[in-house]
PDB file of C-alpha atoms in Angstrom:
ATOM      1  CA  MET I   1       0.000   0.000   0.000  1.00 81.00           C
ATOM      2  CA  TYR I   2       1.057   3.561  -0.449  1.00 87.00           C
ATOM      3  CA  ILE I   3       2.089   5.269   2.768  1.00 92.00           C
ATOM      4  CA  THR I   4      -0.870   7.615   2.369  1.00 96.00           C
ATOM      5  CA  VAL I   5      -3.277   4.698   2.864  1.00 96.00           C
ATOM      6  CA  HIS I   6      -1.259   3.352   5.795  1.00 96.00           C
ATOM      7  CA  ALA I   7      -1.354   6.794   7.432  1.00 98.00           C
ATOM      8  CA  ALA I   8      -5.128   7.010   6.942  1.00 98.00           C
ATOM      9  CA  ALA I   9      -5.563   3.529   8.446  1.00 98.00           C
ATOM     10  CA  GLY I  10      -3.453   4.525  11.441  1.00 98.00           C
ATOM     11  CA  ALA I  11      -5.497   7.702  11.826  1.00 97.00           C
ATOM     12  CA  ALA I  12      -8.763   5.764  11.763  1.00 97.00           C
ATOM     13  CA  ILE I  13      -7.428   3.349  14.381  1.00 97.00           C
ATOM     14  CA  GLY I  14      -6.124   6.268  16.439  1.00 97.00           C
ATOM     15  CA  THR I  15      -9.674   7.562  16.867  1.00 96.00           C
ATOM     16  CA  PHE I  16     -10.412   4.582  19.124  1.00 93.00           C
ATOM     17  CA  THR I  17      -7.917   5.386  21.872  1.00 91.00           C
ATOM     18  CA  ALA I  18      -6.620   8.361  23.770  1.00 85.00           C
ATOM     19  CA  ASN I  19      -3.420   6.423  24.441  1.00 95.00           C
ATOM     20  CA  PRO I  20      -0.811   7.391  21.808  1.00 97.00           C
ATOM     21  CA  LEU I  21       1.220   4.211  22.401  1.00 97.00           C
ATOM     22  CA  LEU I  22      -1.792   2.022  21.660  1.00 98.00           C
ATOM     23  CA  ALA I  23      -2.617   4.139  18.622  1.00 98.00           C
ATOM     24  CA  PHE I  24       0.967   3.808  17.348  1.00 98.00           C
ATOM     25  CA  ALA I  25       0.904   0.031  17.871  1.00 98.00           C
ATOM     26  CA  GLY I  26      -2.474  -0.209  16.138  1.00 98.00           C
ATOM     27  CA  GLY I  27      -1.192   1.789  13.178  1.00 98.00           C
ATOM     28  CA  PHE I  28       1.926  -0.391  12.961  1.00 97.00           C
ATOM     29  CA  ILE I  29      -0.113  -3.615  13.046  1.00 96.00           C
ATOM     30  CA  SER I  30      -2.629  -2.272  10.523  1.00 97.00           C
ATOM     31  CA  HIS I  31       0.259  -1.588   8.153  1.00 94.00           C
ATOM     32  CA  LEU I  32       1.364  -5.201   8.295  1.00 92.00           C
ATOM     33  CA  ILE I  33      -2.196  -6.430   7.714  1.00 92.00           C
ATOM     34  CA  LEU I  34      -2.861  -4.059   4.802  1.00 93.00           C
ATOM     35  CA  ASP I  35       0.409  -5.061   3.137  1.00 89.00           C
ATOM     36  CA  MET I  36      -0.953  -8.611   2.851  1.00 88.00           C
ATOM     37  CA  ILE I  37      -3.537  -7.345   0.331  1.00 84.00           C
ATOM     38  CA  PRO I  38      -2.166  -7.186  -3.249  1.00 80.00           C
ATOM     39  CA  HIS I  39      -1.848  -3.458  -3.875  1.00 75.00           C
ATOM     40  CA  GLY I  40       0.040  -2.769  -7.114  1.00 69.00           C
ATOM     41  CA  ASP I  41       2.949  -0.645  -5.929  1.00 69.00           C
ATOM     42  CA  GLU I  42       5.535  -3.406  -5.857  1.00 62.00           C
ATOM     43  CA  ARG I  43       7.025  -2.346  -9.197  1.00 64.00           C
ATOM     44  CA  ILE I  44       8.060   1.144  -8.116  1.00 63.00           C
ATOM     45  CA  LYS I  45      11.717   0.155  -8.355  1.00 58.00           C
ATOM     46  CA  LYS I  46      11.205  -0.441 -12.092  1.00 62.00           C
ATOM     47  CA  TRP I  47       9.821   2.971 -13.014  1.00 60.00           C
ATOM     48  CA  LYS I  48      11.572   4.068 -16.202  1.00 63.00           C
ATOM     49  CA  LEU I  49      11.089   7.768 -15.455  1.00 67.00           C
ATOM     50  CA  PHE I  50      14.072   7.797 -13.076  1.00 65.00           C
ATOM     51  CA  ARG I  51      17.503   6.314 -13.738  1.00 72.00           C
ATOM     52  CA  THR I  52      18.356   4.690 -10.435  1.00 77.00           C
ATOM     53  CA  VAL I  53      16.475   2.681  -7.841  1.00 71.00           C
ATOM     54  CA  THR I  54      17.335   5.322  -5.241  1.00 75.00           C
ATOM     55  CA  MET I  55      15.858   8.074  -7.422  1.00 77.00           C
ATOM     56  CA  ARG I  56      12.707   5.976  -7.980  1.00 74.00           C
ATOM     57  CA  ILE I  57      12.234   5.290  -4.277  1.00 73.00           C
ATOM     58  CA  THR I  58      12.906   8.937  -3.430  1.00 78.00           C
ATOM     59  CA  ALA I  59      10.375  10.150  -6.021  1.00 79.00           C
ATOM     60  CA  ALA I  60       7.736   7.687  -4.808  1.00 79.00           C
ATOM     61  CA  ALA I  61       8.403   8.688  -1.194  1.00 81.00           C
ATOM     62  CA  ALA I  62       8.082  12.391  -2.068  1.00 87.00           C
ATOM     63  CA  LEU I  63       4.722  11.801  -3.775  1.00 87.00           C
ATOM     64  CA  ASP I  64       3.566   9.699  -0.860  1.00 89.00           C
ATOM     65  CA  PHE I  65       4.755  12.320   1.614  1.00 93.00           C
ATOM     66  CA  ALA I  66       2.615  14.887  -0.200  1.00 96.00           C
ATOM     67  CA  GLY I  67      -0.326  12.486   0.131  1.00 96.00           C
ATOM     68  CA  VAL I  68       0.288  12.072   3.861  1.00 96.00           C
ATOM     69  CA  ILE I  69       0.410  15.857   4.277  1.00 97.00           C
ATOM     70  CA  ALA I  70      -2.904  16.133   2.400  1.00 97.00           C
ATOM     71  CA  VAL I  71      -4.432  13.467   4.675  1.00 97.00           C
ATOM     72  CA  LEU I  72      -3.089  15.273   7.741  1.00 97.00           C
ATOM     73  CA  LEU I  73      -4.499  18.630   6.605  1.00 97.00           C
ATOM     74  CA  PHE I  74      -7.847  17.013   5.854  1.00 97.00           C
ATOM     75  CA  LEU I  75      -7.966  15.423   9.310  1.00 97.00           C
ATOM     76  CA  VAL I  76      -6.845  18.578  11.128  1.00 96.00           C
ATOM     77  CA  ASN I  77      -9.690  20.450   9.466  1.00 96.00           C
ATOM     78  CA  ASN I  78     -12.362  17.766   9.799  1.00 96.00           C
ATOM     79  CA  ALA I  79     -11.650  15.394  12.713  1.00 95.00           C
ATOM     80  CA  ASP I  80     -12.502  15.960  16.357  1.00 94.00           C
ATOM     81  CA  VAL I  81      -9.554  17.857  17.871  1.00 93.00           C
ATOM     82  CA  ALA I  82      -9.802  15.758  21.046  1.00 94.00           C
ATOM     83  CA  LEU I  83      -8.915  12.691  18.958  1.00 95.00           C
ATOM     84  CA  MET I  84      -5.837  14.311  17.398  1.00 96.00           C
ATOM     85  CA  PRO I  85      -3.178  12.725  19.686  1.00 97.00           C
ATOM     86  CA  GLY I  86      -4.441   9.245  18.803  1.00 97.00           C
ATOM     87  CA  ILE I  87      -4.802  10.160  15.141  1.00 97.00           C
ATOM     88  CA  LEU I  88      -1.237  11.483  14.903  1.00 97.00           C
ATOM     89  CA  ALA I  89       0.248   8.535  16.802  1.00 98.00           C
ATOM     90  CA  GLY I  90      -1.740   6.083  14.671  1.00 98.00           C
ATOM     91  CA  MET I  91      -0.510   7.789  11.525  1.00 98.00           C
ATOM     92  CA  ALA I  92       3.084   7.560  12.753  1.00 98.00           C
ATOM     93  CA  GLY I  93       2.623   3.861  13.513  1.00 98.00           C
ATOM     94  CA  GLY I  94       1.077   3.281  10.103  1.00 97.00           C
ATOM     95  CA  VAL I  95       4.046   4.889   8.380  1.00 96.00           C
ATOM     96  CA  ALA I  96       6.794   3.391  10.574  1.00 95.00           C
ATOM     97  CA  PRO I  97       7.149  -0.028   8.866  1.00 94.00           C
ATOM     98  CA  ASP I  98       7.817   1.555   5.470  1.00 88.00           C
ATOM     99  CA  ALA I  99      10.072   4.201   7.018  1.00 89.00           C
ATOM    100  CA  LEU I 100      12.235   1.401   8.413  1.00 90.00           C
ATOM    101  CA  TRP I 101      12.143  -0.404   5.066  1.00 86.00           C
ATOM    102  CA  GLY I 102      13.061   2.789   3.207  1.00 81.00           C
ATOM    103  CA  PHE I 103      15.903   3.534   5.607  1.00 87.00           C
ATOM    104  CA  HIS I 104      17.297   0.076   4.871  1.00 87.00           C
ATOM    105  CA  GLU I 105      16.862   0.509   1.107  1.00 79.00           C
ATOM    106  CA  LEU I 106      18.639   3.857   1.080  1.00 80.00           C
ATOM    107  CA  THR I 107      21.465   3.013   3.487  1.00 87.00           C
ATOM    108  CA  GLY I 108      21.881  -0.742   3.063  1.00 86.00           C
ATOM    109  CA  THR I 109      22.501  -1.041   6.789  1.00 89.00           C
ATOM    110  CA  PRO I 110      22.906  -4.711   7.730  1.00 90.00           C
ATOM    111  CA  LEU I 111      21.195  -3.998  11.069  1.00 90.00           C
ATOM    112  CA  LEU I 112      17.842  -4.050   9.281  1.00 89.00           C
ATOM    113  CA  ASN I 113      18.405  -7.011   6.914  1.00 90.00           C
ATOM    114  CA  TRP I 114      16.188  -9.193   9.104  1.00 89.00           C
ATOM    115  CA  TYR I 115      13.448  -6.566   9.115  1.00 86.00           C
ATOM    116  CA  ARG I 116      13.522  -6.070   5.349  1.00 86.00           C
ATOM    117  CA  ALA I 117      13.222  -9.822   4.746  1.00 86.00           C
ATOM    118  CA  TRP I 118      10.411 -10.167   7.299  1.00 86.00           C
ATOM    119  CA  HIS I 119       8.505  -7.125   6.011  1.00 82.00           C
ATOM    120  CA  SER I 120       8.838  -8.254   2.392  1.00 81.00           C
ATOM    121  CA  LYS I 121       7.478 -11.737   3.195  1.00 84.00           C
ATOM    122  CA  GLY I 122       4.336 -10.138   4.580  1.00 81.00           C
ATOM    123  CA  HIS I 123       3.378  -8.949   1.100  1.00 77.00           C
ATOM    124  CA  ASP I 124       2.982 -12.552  -0.097  1.00 78.00           C
ATOM    125  CA  VAL I 125       0.929 -13.997   2.767  1.00 78.00           C
ATOM    126  CA  ILE I 126      -2.389 -14.027   0.865  1.00 78.00           C
ATOM    127  CA  THR I 127      -1.017 -14.510  -2.649  1.00 76.00           C
ATOM    128  CA  LYS I 128       2.244 -14.145  -4.530  1.00 76.00           C
ATOM    129  CA  LYS I 129       0.327 -12.805  -7.536  1.00 79.00           C
ATOM    130  CA  LYS I 130       1.083  -9.148  -8.204  1.00 79.00           C
ATOM    131  CA  ILE I 131      -1.439  -6.713  -9.618  1.00 80.00           C
ATOM    132  CA  THR I 132      -0.832  -3.734 -11.891  1.00 80.00           C
ATOM    133  CA  MET I 133      -0.462  -0.209 -10.599  1.00 77.00           C
ATOM    134  CA  MET I 134      -3.868   0.707 -12.075  1.00 82.00           C
ATOM    135  CA  GLN I 135      -5.505  -2.243 -10.319  1.00 86.00           C
ATOM    136  CA  GLY I 136      -3.725  -1.107  -7.170  1.00 82.00           C
ATOM    137  CA  PHE I 137      -5.281   2.340  -7.484  1.00 86.00           C
ATOM    138  CA  MET I 138      -8.680   0.663  -7.776  1.00 90.00           C
ATOM    139  CA  VAL I 139      -8.002  -1.023  -4.423  1.00 89.00           C
ATOM    140  CA  GLN I 140      -6.248   1.821  -2.621  1.00 90.00           C
ATOM    141  CA  ILE I 141      -8.316   4.883  -3.564  1.00 93.00           C
ATOM    142  CA  PRO I 142     -11.656   3.519  -2.290  1.00 95.00           C
ATOM    143  CA  LEU I 143      -9.883   2.203   0.804  1.00 95.00           C
ATOM    144  CA  LEU I 144      -8.347   5.640   1.425  1.00 96.00           C
ATOM    145  CA  ILE I 145     -11.742   7.331   1.090  1.00 97.00           C
ATOM    146  CA  LEU I 146     -13.361   4.807   3.440  1.00 97.00           C
ATOM    147  CA  LEU I 147     -10.620   5.204   6.057  1.00 97.00           C
ATOM    148  CA  LEU I 148     -10.788   9.004   5.952  1.00 97.00           C
ATOM    149  CA  TRP I 149     -14.567   8.937   6.237  1.00 96.00           C
ATOM    150  CA  PHE I 150     -14.268   6.626   9.221  1.00 94.00           C
ATOM    151  CA  ALA I 151     -11.644   8.839  10.899  1.00 94.00           C
ATOM    152  CA  VAL I 152     -13.791  11.966  10.661  1.00 95.00           C
ATOM    153  CA  SER I 153     -17.121  10.330  11.458  1.00 91.00           C
ATOM    154  CA  ARG I 154     -16.182   9.443  15.033  1.00 77.00           C
TER     155      ARG I 154
END
């Protein structure tokens, strides 16, 4: 899933608790569950628009970061302010697994080799079949809308 969807899932989960640690944990766990669903962004490293894998990952992360900022602005303007600590912590937890993965991809640090392998395996729990990016959008956009609606309706 794109980080934008993971952040929205974490935000929705964060509306259920005033405890930021629980919200963070819920966001983190939701990330791992959502990554089991085929989601069409696995081929980002093969984008022809950018020359290197690092440039491709950086471009995708920048686009996703803009999406997360848009989600955050939407929630700040529409969600109950009393729920904001849980929302923010849930968003952070939802983003954390890919932040760790991205840190490993960009630095190659051997300290996170185990995490990268474990996180990558999670994508193939339901099926090893990959879907296209367009099919992924057809999964992720409605899910994003549903999660945002849920986060602001509480």
